[in-house]
Amino acid sequence: GENVEQHPSTLSVQEGDSAVIKCTYSDSASNYFPWYKQELGKRPQLIIDIRSNVGEKKDQRIAVTLNKTAKHFSLHITETQPEDSAVYFCAASSLFGNEKLTFGTGTRLTIIP
Amino acid sequence: GAVVSQHPSRVICKSGTSVKIECRSLDFQATTMFWYRQFPKQSLMLMATSNEGSKATYEQGVEKDKFLINHASLTLSTLTVTSAHPEDSSFYICSASGGLIYGYTFGSGTRLTVV
């Protein structure tokens, strides 16, 4: 089955700096890669996603890049703000909406004011 | 947008009792429901996948007789934790799939504490 690894497990950055979180996956059939932000005791919130036919996607301060050959994808947050502090999870699925999401281990991001 | 209602949000039960958690898709038909468990400071681990009208498929290591899943309709799925023990204390969260249109919609989660 799919295995998703995520690094780093914790990340502290100064407010205004950029944060990068990386994930690798094992199943070449995976073609949907979402990123979720989860605050304590809450449901995961989808912040951005990418499909395998695209190499990069951007939404304001958030971007995701995908390298299918190397089987890795990354989340980039620019101009970080205190409200970006949360746990971030990457995930992978082989069929959007129909197959299970396999989650990475999570990254606790702390923005230092 | 797609909404999934999950109840209860918190429950405390005594060891040995059973607890039922409900997830309802409010504005779409959930053809598939994924049930996850999340221990403190850990990731979401898939417990089982259920499709409407058929038996759930459980992940390796998850006891199907302990975690009963019912997906009797396209808008309702339930997870029953039977004979709960303190080690079952966790955050349980459902994710309803409405296929290619609605993707994955998460419930708000249930914090189960077994005392």
XYZ file of N, CA, C and O in Angstrom, chain A residues 32-70:
156
model
N -3.287 12.239 -6.640
C -3.947 13.382 -5.996
C -3.247 13.637 -4.671
O -3.100 12.725 -3.847
N -2.810 14.895 -4.467
C -1.965 15.208 -3.316
C -2.470 16.481 -2.621
O -2.145 17.595 -3.025
N -3.248 16.314 -1.582
C -3.743 17.486 -0.844
C -2.871 17.803 0.358
O -2.136 16.950 0.864
N -2.983 19.024 0.813
C -2.356 19.470 2.048
C -3.446 19.972 2.982
O -4.336 20.718 2.567
N -3.336 19.552 4.243
C -4.322 19.933 5.239
C -3.656 20.672 6.392
O -2.525 20.377 6.777
N -4.417 21.608 6.955
C -4.007 22.327 8.156
C -4.950 21.897 9.263
O -6.170 21.886 9.083
N -4.405 21.502 10.397
C -5.255 21.058 11.490
C -4.888 21.796 12.767
O -3.729 21.780 13.201
N -5.868 22.419 13.349
C -5.686 23.054 14.649
C -6.165 22.087 15.720
O -6.972 21.187 15.449
N -5.700 22.294 16.928
C -5.922 21.344 18.006
C -7.405 21.038 18.203
O -8.225 21.945 18.385
N -7.748 19.755 18.125
C -9.120 19.334 18.367
C -10.088 19.603 17.241
O -11.296 19.402 17.391
N -9.559 20.059 16.096
C -10.441 20.397 14.970
C -10.243 19.430 13.803
O -9.289 18.666 13.771
N -11.130 19.520 12.849
C -11.000 18.687 11.649
C -9.897 19.250 10.762
O -9.601 20.446 10.811
N -9.297 18.405 9.943
C -8.319 18.917 8.971
C -9.008 19.816 7.956
O -10.119 19.522 7.515
N -8.337 20.899 7.611
C -8.869 21.827 6.606
C -7.984 21.760 5.373
O -6.766 21.954 5.465
N -8.607 21.540 4.243
C -7.867 21.522 2.984
C -7.374 22.925 2.659
O -8.161 23.876 2.635
N -6.076 23.072 2.446
C -5.542 24.399 2.122
C -5.102 24.496 0.665
O -5.162 25.573 0.070
N -4.681 23.402 0.096
C -4.315 23.387 -1.315
C -4.140 21.940 -1.735
O -3.857 21.081 -0.895
N -4.332 21.675 -3.006
C -4.122 20.326 -3.506
C -3.563 20.400 -4.924
O -3.615 21.446 -5.577
N -3.024 19.288 -5.368
C -2.451 19.232 -6.711
C -2.696 17.857 -7.295
O -2.694 16.850 -6.580
N -2.937 17.835 -8.596
C -3.114 16.568 -9.292
C -1.830 16.257 -10.059
O -1.001 17.132 -10.305
N -1.726 15.016 -10.478
C -0.468 14.561 -11.054
C -0.150 15.155 -12.421
O 0.984 15.054 -12.893
N -1.109 15.780 -13.050
C -0.843 16.346 -14.368
C -0.324 17.783 -14.289
O -0.154 18.448 -15.311
N -0.090 18.238 -13.049
C 0.367 19.610 -12.828
C 1.631 19.576 -11.977
O 1.739 18.762 -11.055
N 2.573 20.445 -12.262
C 3.813 20.453 -11.499
C 3.826 21.449 -10.338
O 4.569 21.274 -9.386
N 2.977 22.468 -10.461
C 2.969 23.497 -9.434
C 1.608 24.167 -9.391
O 0.933 24.320 -10.413
N 1.233 24.566 -8.192
C -0.042 25.282 -8.029
C 0.138 26.304 -6.924
O 0.796 26.017 -5.913
N -0.446 27.473 -7.132
C -0.263 28.542 -6.150
C -1.586 29.174 -5.797
O -2.461 29.322 -6.661
N -1.730 29.530 -4.530
C -2.926 30.219 -4.066
C -2.478 31.240 -3.040
O -2.251 30.914 -1.884
N -2.299 32.454 -3.486
C -1.845 33.558 -2.637
C -0.505 33.207 -2.002
O 0.488 33.053 -2.709
N -0.451 33.042 -0.678
C 0.847 32.798 -0.012
C 1.236 31.317 0.014
O 2.291 30.961 0.509
N 0.369 30.484 -0.498
C 0.593 29.044 -0.411
C 0.828 28.466 -1.802
O 0.121 28.830 -2.752
N 1.810 27.593 -1.897
C 2.086 26.929 -3.164
C 2.450 25.472 -2.896
O 2.943 25.127 -1.812
N 2.179 24.647 -3.870
C 2.568 23.244 -3.787
C 3.274 22.883 -5.078
O 2.877 23.312 -6.163
N 4.354 22.116 -4.951
C 5.074 21.623 -6.114
C 5.079 20.105 -6.078
O 5.065 19.496 -5.004
N 5.069 19.506 -7.235
C 5.019 18.053 -7.356
C 6.069 17.575 -8.345
O 6.165 18.100 -9.460
N 6.833 16.588 -7.938
C 7.797 15.933 -8.814
C 7.418 14.460 -8.884
O 7.724 13.681 -7.984
N 6.703 14.083 -9.923
C 6.206 12.717 -10.023
C 7.326 11.714 -10.231
O 7.244 10.578 -9.781
N 8.351 12.129 -10.917
C 9.461 11.211 -11.172
C 10.134 10.810 -9.870
O 10.430 9.640 -9.632
N 10.348 11.795 -9.020
C 11.009 11.544 -7.745
C 10.017 11.154 -6.652
O 10.416 10.796 -5.548
